Coordinates of C-alpha atoms in Angstrom, one line a residue:
M958 CA -34.3 -8.1 -21.3
T959 CA -32.9 -10.9 -23.4
S960 CA -33.6 -14.6 -23.3
I961 CA -30.5 -16.8 -23.4
K962 CA -30.6 -19.9 -25.6
T963 CA -27.2 -20.1 -27.2
I964 CA -23.8 -19.9 -25.5
A965 CA -20.4 -19.5 -26.9
A966 CA -17.5 -20.2 -24.6
V967 CA -13.7 -20.1 -24.5
T968 CA -11.4 -21.9 -22.1
A969 CA -7.7 -21.3 -21.6
C970 CA -5.0 -22.0 -19.0
P971 CA -1.2 -21.4 -19.1
T972 CA -0.3 -24.9 -20.3
G973 CA -3.5 -25.4 -22.3
I974 CA -3.8 -29.0 -21.3
A975 CA -5.6 -30.2 -18.2
H976 CA -7.7 -27.2 -17.0
T977 CA -8.5 -26.0 -20.5
V978 CA -10.0 -29.3 -21.6
M979 CA -11.6 -30.1 -18.2
A980 CA -13.3 -26.7 -18.1
A981 CA -14.5 -27.1 -21.7
E982 CA -16.1 -30.5 -21.1
A983 CA -17.7 -29.3 -17.8
L984 CA -19.2 -26.3 -19.5
K985 CA -20.4 -28.3 -22.5
Q986 CA -22.0 -31.1 -20.6
T987 CA -23.7 -28.9 -17.9
A988 CA -25.0 -26.3 -20.4
Q989 CA -26.5 -29.1 -22.6
H990 CA -28.1 -30.7 -19.5
M991 CA -29.5 -27.3 -18.6
G992 CA -31.1 -27.0 -22.1
Y993 CA -28.7 -24.6 -23.7
T994 CA -26.9 -24.8 -27.0
I995 CA -23.2 -24.3 -26.5
Q996 CA -20.0 -24.2 -28.6
V997 CA -16.6 -24.3 -26.8
E998 CA -13.3 -23.1 -28.1
T999 CA -10.1 -24.2 -26.3
Q1000 CA -6.9 -22.1 -26.3
G1001 CA -3.6 -23.6 -25.1
A1002 CA 0.0 -24.3 -25.9
D1003 CA -1.1 -26.4 -29.0
G1004 CA -3.0 -23.4 -30.4
I1005 CA -6.8 -23.0 -30.8
K1006 CA -9.0 -26.0 -31.0
H1007 CA -12.7 -26.0 -32.0
A1008 CA -12.4 -22.3 -33.0
L1009 CA -15.6 -20.3 -32.7
S1010 CA -16.6 -19.1 -36.2
D1011 CA -18.1 -15.8 -36.9
A1012 CA -21.5 -17.5 -37.3
D1013 CA -21.1 -19.2 -33.9
I1014 CA -20.4 -15.8 -32.3
A1015 CA -23.2 -14.0 -34.1
A1016 CA -25.7 -16.7 -33.0
A1017 CA -24.6 -16.6 -29.3
D1018 CA -26.7 -14.8 -26.8
L1019 CA -23.9 -15.0 -24.2
V1020 CA -20.1 -15.6 -24.1
I1021 CA -18.5 -17.4 -21.1
V1022 CA -14.7 -17.0 -20.8
A1023 CA -13.1 -19.5 -18.4
A1024 CA -9.5 -18.5 -18.5
D1025 CA -6.4 -18.1 -16.4
I1026 CA -4.5 -16.2 -19.1
H1027 CA -5.3 -13.3 -21.4
V1028 CA -8.0 -14.0 -24.0
D1029 CA -8.6 -11.6 -26.8
L1030 CA -12.3 -10.4 -26.4
E1031 CA -12.4 -8.0 -29.3
R1032 CA -14.3 -10.4 -31.6
F1033 CA -17.1 -10.6 -28.9
R1034 CA -18.0 -6.9 -29.2
G1035 CA -21.6 -6.4 -28.6
K1036 CA -22.1 -9.6 -26.7
P1037 CA -22.5 -10.1 -22.9
V1038 CA -19.2 -11.6 -21.6
Y1039 CA -19.0 -13.4 -18.3
A1040 CA -15.4 -14.2 -17.2
V1041 CA -14.3 -16.7 -14.5
S1042 CA -11.2 -18.9 -13.8
T1043 CA -11.0 -22.4 -15.2
S1044 CA -11.1 -23.8 -11.6
Q1045 CA -14.5 -22.1 -11.0
A1046 CA -15.8 -23.5 -14.3
I1047 CA -14.7 -27.0 -13.4
R1048 CA -15.8 -27.0 -9.7
N1049 CA -19.0 -24.9 -9.8
T1050 CA -20.0 -25.2 -13.5
R1051 CA -23.8 -24.9 -13.0
D1052 CA -23.4 -21.9 -10.7
V1053 CA -21.2 -20.2 -13.3
I1054 CA -23.7 -20.8 -16.1
E1055 CA -26.6 -19.6 -13.9
A1056 CA -24.7 -16.5 -12.9
A1057 CA -23.7 -15.7 -16.5
V1058 CA -27.2 -16.1 -17.8
A1059 CA -28.7 -14.0 -15.0
E1060 CA -26.3 -11.2 -15.6
A1061 CA -26.7 -11.3 -19.3
E1062 CA -30.5 -11.3 -19.0
A1063 CA -30.3 -8.3 -16.7
I1064 CA -28.3 -6.1 -19.1
P1065 CA -30.3 -4.9 -22.1
L1066 CA -28.5 -5.2 -25.4
P1067 CA -27.5 -1.9 -27.0
T1068 CA -29.5 -0.7 -30.0
E1069 CA -26.4 0.6 -31.7
P1070 CA -23.6 -1.8 -31.0
Q1071 CA -21.1 0.0 -33.2
T1072 CA -21.1 3.0 -30.9
A1073 CA -22.7 2.1 -27.7
T1074 CA -21.0 -1.2 -26.7
P1075 CA -18.1 -1.0 -24.3
S1076 CA -14.8 -2.1 -25.9
L1077 CA -13.5 -5.3 -24.6
S1078 CA -9.8 -4.9 -25.5
P1079 CA -7.3 -5.2 -22.7
E1080 CA -6.3 -1.5 -23.0
P1081 CA -9.4 0.2 -24.2
T1082 CA -9.1 3.6 -25.9
P1083 CA -11.1 6.3 -24.3
I1084 CA -14.2 7.4 -26.3
P1085 CA -13.7 10.9 -27.6
P1086 CA -16.3 13.4 -26.4
P1087 CA -18.9 14.5 -29.0
P1088 CA -18.2 17.8 -30.9
D1089 CA -20.5 19.8 -28.7
A1090 CA -19.1 18.4 -25.5
V1091 CA -18.2 21.0 -22.8
S1092 CA -15.0 21.1 -21.0
P1093 CA -15.0 19.6 -17.4
A1094 CA -14.9 23.0 -15.9
A1095 CA -17.7 24.6 -17.8
N1096 CA -21.5 24.3 -17.8
G1097 CA -21.7 21.9 -14.9
S1098 CA -19.5 19.2 -16.5
K1099 CA -17.4 17.3 -13.9
Y1100 CA -14.1 15.5 -14.0
L1101 CA -14.0 12.0 -12.3
V1102 CA -11.4 9.4 -11.8
G1103 CA -12.0 5.7 -11.2
I1104 CA -10.4 2.3 -10.7
T1105 CA -11.8 -1.0 -11.9
S1106 CA -10.6 -4.5 -10.8
C1107 CA -11.9 -8.1 -10.8
P1108 CA -10.3 -11.2 -9.4
T1109 CA -8.9 -12.5 -12.7
G1110 CA -8.2 -9.0 -14.0
I1111 CA -9.3 -9.9 -17.5
A1112 CA -12.8 -9.2 -18.9
H1113 CA -14.8 -7.5 -16.2
T1114 CA -12.0 -5.1 -15.3
F1115 CA -11.8 -3.6 -18.8
M1116 CA -15.5 -3.9 -19.6
A1117 CA -16.4 -1.9 -16.4
A1118 CA -13.8 0.7 -17.3
E1119 CA -15.3 1.2 -20.7
A1120 CA -18.8 1.2 -19.3
L1121 CA -17.9 4.0 -16.9
R1122 CA -16.2 6.0 -19.7
K1123 CA -19.3 5.7 -21.9
A1124 CA -21.7 6.6 -19.1
A1125 CA -19.6 9.7 -18.2
N1126 CA -19.6 10.9 -21.8
E1127 CA -23.4 10.5 -22.1
L1128 CA -23.8 12.6 -19.0
G1129 CA -21.4 15.3 -20.4
H1130 CA -18.6 14.5 -17.9
T1131 CA -15.0 13.3 -18.2
I1132 CA -13.5 10.4 -16.5
K1133 CA -10.1 8.7 -16.4
V1134 CA -10.2 5.1 -15.3
E1135 CA -7.2 3.0 -14.0
T1136 CA -7.5 -0.7 -14.7
Q1137 CA -5.9 -3.1 -12.1
G1138 CA -5.6 -6.3 -14.2
S1139 CA -3.5 -9.4 -14.4
V1140 CA -0.5 -7.5 -15.8
G1141 CA -0.6 -4.7 -13.2
A1142 CA -2.2 -1.3 -13.3
K1143 CA -2.8 0.4 -16.6
N1144 CA -3.7 4.0 -17.4
Q1145 CA -2.6 4.9 -13.9
L1146 CA -4.0 7.9 -12.1
T1147 CA -1.4 10.6 -11.3
P1148 CA -1.6 12.9 -8.2
E1149 CA -2.6 15.7 -10.6
D1150 CA -5.6 13.6 -11.8
I1151 CA -6.7 12.9 -8.3
A1152 CA -6.2 16.5 -7.2
Q1153 CA -8.6 17.9 -9.8
A1154 CA -11.2 15.2 -9.6
D1155 CA -14.7 16.1 -8.4
A1156 CA -15.4 12.4 -7.4
V1157 CA -13.8 9.0 -7.4
V1158 CA -15.5 5.8 -8.5
I1159 CA -14.1 2.4 -7.4
A1160 CA -15.8 -0.5 -9.4
A1161 CA -14.1 -3.5 -8.0
D1162 CA -14.6 -7.1 -6.8
T1163 CA -11.2 -7.2 -5.1
H1164 CA -9.5 -5.0 -2.6
V1165 CA -8.4 -1.6 -3.8
D1166 CA -6.2 0.7 -1.8
T1167 CA -8.1 4.0 -1.4
S1168 CA -5.6 5.9 0.8
R1169 CA -4.6 8.2 -2.0
F1170 CA -8.1 9.5 -2.4
G1171 CA -8.3 11.3 0.9
G1172 CA -10.5 14.4 0.9
K1173 CA -12.4 13.2 -2.2
R1174 CA -16.0 12.0 -2.7
L1175 CA -15.5 8.3 -3.0
Y1176 CA -18.2 5.9 -4.4
Q1177 CA -17.5 2.1 -4.2
T1178 CA -19.4 -0.5 -6.1
S1179 CA -18.9 -3.7 -8.1
T1180 CA -17.8 -4.2 -11.6
K1181 CA -21.2 -5.8 -12.3
Q1182 CA -23.0 -2.7 -11.1
A1183 CA -20.9 -0.5 -13.4
L1184 CA -21.7 -2.7 -16.3
K1185 CA -25.4 -2.7 -15.6
D1186 CA -25.9 0.9 -14.6
G1187 CA -22.8 3.0 -15.4
T1188 CA -24.9 6.2 -15.6
G1189 CA -26.4 5.5 -12.2
V1190 CA -22.9 4.8 -10.7
I1191 CA -21.6 8.2 -12.0
Q1192 CA -24.6 10.0 -10.8
S1193 CA -24.4 8.4 -7.4
A1194 CA -20.7 9.4 -7.1
L1195 CA -21.4 13.0 -7.9
A1196 CA -24.4 13.0 -5.5
L1197 CA -22.2 12.3 -2.5
P1198 CA -21.7 15.3 -0.2
E1199 CA -18.5 17.2 -0.5
P1200 CA -16.0 16.1 2.2
V1201 CA -15.3 18.6 5.0
A1202 CA -12.0 20.3 4.3
G1203 CA -9.5 19.8 7.1
S1204 CA -6.3 21.6 7.9
S1205 CA -3.0 20.3 9.1
G1206 CA -2.1 22.6 11.9
A1207 CA -2.8 21.8 15.6
A1208 CA -3.9 25.4 16.2
S1209 CA -6.6 25.5 13.6
D1210 CA -7.9 21.9 13.8
P1211 CA -9.9 21.1 16.9
N1212 CA -9.3 17.4 16.6
Y1213 CA -5.6 16.8 17.4
L1214 CA -5.5 13.2 16.4
Q1215 CA -7.0 14.1 13.0
S1216 CA -4.2 16.7 12.6
V1217 CA -1.6 14.0 13.2
Q1218 CA -3.3 11.7 10.7
Q1219 CA -3.5 14.5 8.1
A1220 CA 0.2 15.4 8.6
K1221 CA 1.2 11.7 8.1
A1222 CA -1.0 11.6 4.9
D1223 CA 0.6 14.7 3.6
Q1224 CA 4.1 13.2 4.2
S1225 CA 3.0 10.0 2.3
A1226 CA 1.7 12.0 -0.6
R1227 CA 5.0 13.8 -1.0
R1228 CA 7.0 10.6 -1.2
S1229 CA 8.2 9.7 -4.7
G1230 CA 10.8 7.6 -6.5
P1231 CA 13.1 5.2 -4.7
Y1232 CA 12.2 6.6 -1.3
K1233 CA 8.5 5.8 -2.0
H1234 CA 9.3 2.3 -3.0
L1235 CA 11.5 1.8 0.1
L1236 CA 8.8 3.1 2.4
T1237 CA 6.2 0.9 0.8
G1238 CA 8.4 -2.1 1.7
V1239 CA 8.9 -0.8 5.2
S1240 CA 5.2 -0.2 5.7
Y1241 CA 4.4 -3.8 4.8
M1242 CA 7.3 -5.0 6.9
L1243 CA 6.4 -3.1 10.0
P1244 CA 3.4 -5.3 11.1
L1245 CA 5.7 -8.3 11.0
I1246 CA 8.3 -6.6 13.0
V1247 CA 6.0 -5.2 15.6
A1248 CA 3.9 -8.5 16.0
G1249 CA 7.0 -10.7 16.0
G1250 CA 9.1 -8.4 18.2
L1251 CA 6.5 -8.1 20.9
I1252 CA 5.8 -11.9 20.8
I1253 CA 9.6 -12.5 21.2
A1254 CA 9.6 -10.0 24.1
L1255 CA 6.8 -11.9 25.7
S1256 CA 8.7 -15.1 25.4
F1257 CA 11.5 -13.5 27.6
V1258 CA 9.0 -13.7 30.5
F1259 CA 10.0 -17.4 30.6
G1260 CA 13.7 -16.7 30.3
L1261 CA 16.1 -15.5 27.6
N1262 CA 16.4 -19.1 26.3
P1263 CA 13.2 -21.0 27.2
P1264 CA 13.6 -24.8 27.1
A1265 CA 12.3 -26.6 24.0
G1266 CA 8.6 -27.7 24.3
T1267 CA 7.7 -24.9 26.8
F1268 CA 5.2 -22.1 26.2
G1269 CA 8.1 -19.7 26.0
D1270 CA 9.7 -21.7 23.3
A1271 CA 6.3 -21.7 21.4
L1272 CA 6.3 -17.9 21.5
M1273 CA 9.9 -17.8 20.3
Q1274 CA 9.0 -20.0 17.3
I1275 CA 6.0 -17.8 16.4
G1276 CA 7.9 -14.5 16.8
G1277 CA 11.5 -15.3 16.0
K1278 CA 11.5 -18.3 13.8
S1279 CA 8.3 -17.3 11.8
A1280 CA 7.5 -13.6 11.9
F1281 CA 11.1 -12.4 11.9
A1282 CA 12.1 -14.9 9.2
L1283 CA 9.7 -13.1 6.9
I1284 CA 10.9 -9.6 7.5
V1285 CA 13.6 -9.4 4.8
P1286 CA 11.4 -11.3 2.1
V1287 CA 8.5 -9.1 2.8
L1288 CA 10.6 -5.9 2.7
S1289 CA 12.1 -7.0 -0.6
G1290 CA 8.8 -8.2 -2.1
F1291 CA 6.9 -5.0 -1.5
I1292 CA 9.7 -2.8 -2.6
A1293 CA 9.5 -4.7 -5.9
F1294 CA 5.7 -4.5 -5.8
S1295 CA 5.8 -0.7 -5.5
I1296 CA 8.0 -0.5 -8.5
A1297 CA 6.5 -3.1 -10.9
D1298 CA 3.1 -3.9 -9.4
R1299 CA 2.1 -7.5 -9.1
P1300 CA 4.7 -8.8 -11.6
G1301 CA 7.5 -7.7 -9.2
L1302 CA 6.1 -9.5 -6.2
A1303 CA 7.3 -13.1 -6.9
P1304 CA 11.0 -12.1 -7.7
G1305 CA 11.0 -9.6 -4.9
L1306 CA 9.8 -12.2 -2.2
I1307 CA 12.2 -14.9 -3.6
G1308 CA 15.1 -12.5 -3.8
G1309 CA 14.4 -11.4 -0.2
M1310 CA 14.4 -15.0 1.0
L1311 CA 17.6 -15.7 -0.9
A1312 CA 19.3 -12.6 0.6
S1313 CA 18.3 -13.7 4.1
N1314 CA 19.7 -17.2 3.4
L1315 CA 22.9 -15.7 2.1
G1316 CA 23.4 -13.7 5.3
M1317 CA 22.9 -10.3 3.5
G1318 CA 20.4 -9.1 6.1
F1319 CA 18.2 -6.2 5.6
L1320 CA 20.7 -4.5 3.3
G1321 CA 20.4 -7.4 0.9
G1322 CA 16.6 -7.3 1.2
I1323 CA 16.6 -3.6 0.1
L1324 CA 19.0 -4.4 -2.8
S1325 CA 17.0 -7.5 -3.9
G1326 CA 13.7 -5.5 -3.8
F1327 CA 15.0 -2.7 -6.1
L1328 CA 16.7 -5.3 -8.4
A1329 CA 13.5 -7.4 -8.7
G1330 CA 11.3 -4.4 -9.1
Y1331 CA 13.2 -2.7 -11.9
I1332 CA 14.0 -5.9 -13.7
A1333 CA 10.3 -7.0 -13.6
L1334 CA 9.3 -3.5 -14.8
F1335 CA 11.8 -3.7 -17.7
L1336 CA 10.5 -7.1 -18.8
R1337 CA 6.9 -6.0 -18.5
E1338 CA 7.4 -3.1 -20.7
K1339 CA 9.8 -4.7 -23.2
I1340 CA 8.5 -8.2 -23.8
K1341 CA 5.8 -8.3 -26.4
L1342 CA 3.9 -11.5 -27.0
P1343 CA 1.0 -12.4 -29.3
A1344 CA -2.4 -11.5 -27.9
N1345 CA -3.3 -15.1 -27.2
F1346 CA -0.2 -15.5 -25.1
E1347 CA -0.2 -12.1 -23.4
G1348 CA -1.6 -13.6 -20.2
L1349 CA 1.5 -15.7 -19.8
K1350 CA 3.6 -12.6 -19.0
P1351 CA 2.4 -12.1 -15.4
V1352 CA 2.2 -15.8 -14.5
L1353 CA 5.1 -17.4 -16.3
V1354 CA 7.5 -15.1 -18.3
I1355 CA 8.1 -12.2 -16.0
P1356 CA 8.3 -14.3 -12.7
L1357 CA 10.6 -16.8 -14.3
L1358 CA 13.1 -14.4 -16.0
S1359 CA 13.1 -11.8 -13.2
T1360 CA 13.6 -14.4 -10.5
L1361 CA 16.4 -16.0 -12.4
A1362 CA 18.1 -12.7 -13.0
V1363 CA 17.8 -11.4 -9.3
G1364 CA 18.8 -14.8 -7.9
L1365 CA 22.0 -15.1 -10.1
L1366 CA 22.9 -11.5 -9.4
L1367 CA 22.7 -12.0 -5.6
I1368 CA 24.6 -15.3 -5.6
Y1369 CA 27.4 -14.3 -8.0
V1370 CA 27.7 -10.5 -7.8
F1371 CA 26.2 -8.9 -4.7
G1372 CA 26.0 -11.7 -2.1
V1373 CA 29.7 -11.7 -0.8
P1374 CA 30.3 -7.9 -0.7
V1375 CA 26.9 -7.1 0.9
K1376 CA 27.4 -9.8 3.5
A1377 CA 30.9 -8.5 4.3
I1378 CA 29.5 -4.9 4.7
L1379 CA 26.7 -6.2 7.1
D1380 CA 29.1 -8.4 9.0
G1381 CA 31.6 -5.4 9.4
L1382 CA 28.9 -3.1 10.6
T1383 CA 27.6 -5.7 13.1
A1384 CA 31.1 -6.3 14.5
F1385 CA 31.7 -2.6 14.8
L1386 CA 28.5 -2.0 16.7
Q1387 CA 29.1 -4.9 19.0
N1388 CA 32.6 -3.9 19.8
M1389 CA 32.4 0.0 19.7
G1390 CA 33.7 1.9 22.6
Q1391 CA 31.8 4.3 24.8
T1392 CA 32.6 7.4 22.9
N1393 CA 31.5 5.9 19.6
A1394 CA 28.3 4.6 21.2
V1395 CA 27.4 8.1 22.5
I1396 CA 28.1 9.6 19.1
L1397 CA 26.0 7.0 17.4
G1398 CA 23.2 7.6 19.9
L1399 CA 23.4 11.4 19.3
I1400 CA 23.1 10.8 15.5
L1401 CA 20.3 8.3 15.6
G1402 CA 18.4 10.3 18.2
G1403 CA 18.7 13.5 16.3
M1404 CA 17.5 11.7 13.1
M1405 CA 14.4 10.5 14.8
A1406 CA 13.3 14.1 15.4
V1407 CA 14.4 15.8 12.3
D1408 CA 11.2 15.0 10.3
M1409 CA 9.2 12.9 12.7
G1410 CA 8.0 10.0 10.5
G1411 CA 9.6 11.3 7.3
P1412 CA 12.6 9.8 5.4
V1413 CA 15.3 10.6 8.0
N1414 CA 13.3 9.2 10.8
K1415 CA 12.4 6.1 8.9
A1416 CA 16.1 5.6 7.9
A1417 CA 17.1 5.6 11.6
Y1418 CA 14.3 3.3 12.5
T1419 CA 14.9 0.8 9.7
F1420 CA 18.7 0.8 10.6
A1421 CA 17.9 -0.1 14.2
V1422 CA 15.3 -2.7 13.3
G1423 CA 17.6 -4.4 10.8
L1424 CA 20.2 -4.8 13.4
L1425 CA 17.7 -6.8 15.7
T1426 CA 18.1 -9.7 13.3
S1427 CA 21.9 -9.6 13.9
N1428 CA 21.4 -9.6 17.8
V1429 CA 22.5 -5.9 18.1
F1430 CA 19.9 -4.4 20.5
E1431 CA 21.4 -1.1 21.7
P1432 CA 20.5 1.1 18.6
M1433 CA 16.9 -0.1 18.9
A1434 CA 16.7 1.2 22.5
A1435 CA 18.2 4.6 21.5
V1436 CA 15.9 5.0 18.5
M1437 CA 12.7 4.2 20.5
A1438 CA 13.8 6.5 23.4
A1439 CA 14.5 9.3 20.9
G1440 CA 11.2 8.7 19.1
M1441 CA 9.2 9.0 22.4
T1442 CA 10.9 12.3 23.4
P1443 CA 9.4 14.9 21.0
P1444 CA 5.7 14.5 21.8
L1445 CA 6.4 13.9 25.6
G1446 CA 8.7 17.0 25.7
L1447 CA 6.2 19.2 24.0
A1448 CA 3.4 18.0 26.2
L1449 CA 5.6 18.8 29.3
A1450 CA 6.4 22.2 27.8
T1451 CA 2.6 23.1 27.6
L1452 CA 2.5 22.5 31.4
L1453 CA 5.8 24.3 32.3
A1454 CA 5.2 27.4 30.1
K1455 CA 1.4 27.6 29.7
R1456 CA 1.3 31.3 28.8
F1457 CA 3.4 30.5 25.6
F1458 CA 0.8 28.0 24.3
T1459 CA -2.9 28.6 23.3
Q1460 CA -5.6 26.7 25.1
E1461 CA -6.0 24.5 22.0
E1462 CA -2.3 23.6 22.1
R1463 CA -2.5 22.8 25.9
E1464 CA -5.4 20.5 25.2
A1465 CA -3.3 18.9 22.4
G1466 CA -0.5 18.3 24.8
K1467 CA -2.6 15.8 26.7
V1468 CA -3.1 13.8 23.6
A1469 CA 0.6 14.1 22.7
T1470 CA 1.4 12.5 26.1
V1471 CA -0.4 9.3 25.1
L1472 CA 1.1 9.3 21.7
G1473 CA 4.6 9.8 23.1
I1474 CA 4.5 7.0 25.6
S1475 CA 3.2 4.8 22.7
F1476 CA 6.3 5.6 20.6
I1477 CA 4.3 7.6 18.0
T1478 CA 6.7 10.4 17.1
E1479 CA 4.2 12.0 14.7
G1480 CA 2.3 13.2 17.8
A1481 CA 4.7 16.3 17.7
I1482 CA 4.0 17.1 14.0
P1483 CA 1.1 19.6 14.5
F1484 CA 3.3 21.6 17.0
A1485 CA 6.2 21.6 14.5
A1486 CA 4.0 22.5 11.6
K1487 CA 2.7 25.7 13.4
D1488 CA 6.1 26.9 14.7
P1489 CA 9.0 24.9 13.1
L1490 CA 11.7 27.4 13.8
R1491 CA 11.3 26.9 17.6
V1492 CA 9.8 23.4 18.0
L1493 CA 12.1 21.5 15.7
P1494 CA 15.5 22.5 17.3
A1495 CA 14.1 21.7 20.7
C1496 CA 12.9 18.3 19.6
I1497 CA 16.2 17.4 17.8
V1498 CA 18.3 18.4 20.8
G1499 CA 16.1 16.5 23.2
S1500 CA 16.0 13.3 21.1
A1501 CA 19.8 13.4 20.6
V1502 CA 20.3 13.6 24.4
A1503 CA 17.9 10.7 24.9
G1504 CA 19.6 8.6 22.2
A1505 CA 23.1 9.4 23.5
L1506 CA 22.3 8.6 27.2
S1507 CA 20.6 5.3 26.2
M1508 CA 23.7 4.2 24.3
L1509 CA 25.9 5.5 27.2
F1510 CA 24.0 3.5 29.7
G1511 CA 24.2 0.4 27.5
C1512 CA 20.5 0.0 27.4
T1513 CA 19.1 -2.7 25.1
L1514 CA 15.7 -3.3 23.6
R1515 CA 14.6 -6.5 22.0
A1516 CA 11.1 -5.3 20.9
P1517 CA 10.9 -2.9 17.9
H1518 CA 7.8 -1.1 19.1
G1519 CA 5.5 -0.6 22.1
G1520 CA 6.9 2.5 23.8
A1521 CA 6.8 2.6 27.5
F1522 CA 4.6 -0.5 27.7
V1523 CA 7.5 -2.9 26.9
L1524 CA 9.1 -1.9 30.2
A1525 CA 6.5 -4.1 31.8
I1526 CA 7.8 -7.2 30.0
P1527 CA 10.6 -8.9 31.9
N1528 CA 13.9 -9.1 30.0
A1529 CA 12.6 -7.1 27.1
V1530 CA 14.6 -4.0 28.1
G1531 CA 18.2 -4.1 29.4
Q1532 CA 19.1 -1.5 32.1
G1533 CA 15.4 -0.6 32.4
G1534 CA 15.9 2.0 35.2
L1535 CA 18.6 3.9 33.3
Y1536 CA 16.4 3.7 30.2
V1537 CA 13.7 5.6 31.9
V1538 CA 16.3 8.1 33.0
A1539 CA 17.4 8.6 29.4
I1540 CA 13.8 9.1 28.2
A1541 CA 13.0 11.5 31.1
A1542 CA 16.2 13.5 30.4
G1543 CA 15.4 13.9 26.8
T1544 CA 11.9 14.9 27.6
L1545 CA 13.0 17.5 30.1
V1546 CA 15.6 19.0 27.6
T1547 CA 12.9 19.2 24.9
A1548 CA 10.4 20.9 27.2
V1549 CA 12.9 23.4 28.7
L1550 CA 14.4 24.4 25.3
A1551 CA 11.0 24.7 23.7
S1552 CA 9.8 26.9 26.5
Q1553 CA 12.8 29.2 26.2
L1554 CA 12.6 29.4 22.4
K1555 CA 8.9 30.3 22.7
R1556 CA 9.8 33.4 24.7
W1557 CA 11.5 34.9 21.7
Q1558 CA 8.5 34.7 19.4
P1559 CA 7.1 37.9 18.0
K1560 CA 4.7 39.9 20.2
A1561 CA 2.1 40.0 17.5
K1562 CA 1.9 36.3 17.6
A1563 CA 1.6 36.2 21.4
E1564 CA -1.2 38.7 21.4
T1565 CA -3.5 36.4 19.4
R1566 CA -3.7 34.0 22.4
P1567 CA -7.1 34.1 24.2
E1568 CA -5.6 35.0 27.6
M1569 CA -3.6 37.9 26.2
V1570 CA -6.3 39.5 24.0
S1571 CA -7.2 43.1 24.8
P1572 CA -10.9 43.6 25.6
V1573 CA -11.0 46.6 23.1
Q1574 CA -10.5 45.4 19.5

């Protein structure tokens, strides 16, 4: 335990004027009032003022960094460092000092700072294992992966990462730590790293997405705990029980819903490159589409054009004028986020809003997202600034330059041609003849069943959703009818041809019914995973029939999700009776075709079914 008497502090903000000086004065006056000796250095656009000398740093028992930009912490090696924003230092000065002192007093100072102290550099170099260290696979040594993150993404992020590395090395283990800081993720974990890991450690004070660590022992704690007791954190992670291994087939997994979730996770894990970035944007866009679309559908209870000031008009403002107005910006923003991490978010969102204002629609949103992401990524990697100004990159340099580049490209290069393409597509769809409508329905319907939630399915769904903003509602109806058909058809097949399905599959059919009427096409995946040569053709044909009939009947759908439940909303579905006919026809075709194809499966496979097993083995 240490007793804190002397404090060294650094304050810094992007401009280096108001917040820098205010935070410095607040820390100085409050610390002196509390009985501490303090020296404060300010860093800003005018350079460094009241610089801390080597003697000041050596005499300090604690270092407080109140900064909104990157601050080089290398010179504070061996000292407890407490990092906050300038706003916190100004508004809650006493609390900041008390918290910093309490944390510093709780962490014993290392006896050999030259080897035992965590590096505080923004991109710490992993400590090499000692000469007699064993490989992760030998003699009980384990391989771990981890993520560290704090709200500012400056000091605690990197200190916790280094503390975990040091603790793992001391225990004879190996760890790779990804830092999620102010300039995005560094030392990123690859799928191969995660696959071979024995455990995962998340030391974070902010939200960290853990979806990629499915099936791994996952231990979550704070950056402070990692700093105080890195050894304990590593040991706790390795002490967790091994997760129960699951399988992806409906026949071998007793929990059908778990099988569906596992199949969806497997699909997500296989996504890479531009498709992964597009699907990231779509995944963040979907909640807006679903919430906004269903609220718009609810507004139709009060008429297609509710009078101003009425409750129906209020619903339309929430769904149509707010939620739907954000669809293209969010799609664009999170495509860019997937490519360039946080530096891509601002140019992506602004580019998406600009694309929407220019009439480029969802096509413009996709284009602006990729432009923003790759431009921000290029700038992040190529622009090099002095260490004291490195923190300006994510908050000033990258957003400014990338937003300018994306905006100018959209206005002067891509805006007119993309708008012309979208307008031409919209006009064609609104004026197409019956034959073209049926062909489009066949194509969209078949696409919905080809991979059931994969890239082809999502392409058809995104196409239909994008047209909703252009007041083209027929493709959305065809897509949802076709998406409901596979699980409903297979559920019906388990009733029509029971002898060709195991007892487990028949039970799974009951769950597939619920998923089908809810427009969750993935409900058919476990059936398709077990017997793709028979199940997939049946699903594709049935969905194509449903999509074609929906377009032939002129059915329209103003809600992008909801399945059969949207039929209960007045005016949400056009030609509702014929729409039910289209879904029922597709379901019946899927069921009959699946049952017939099942007749041709090998005898050996049929004999494994419980009701056909010979009593003599």
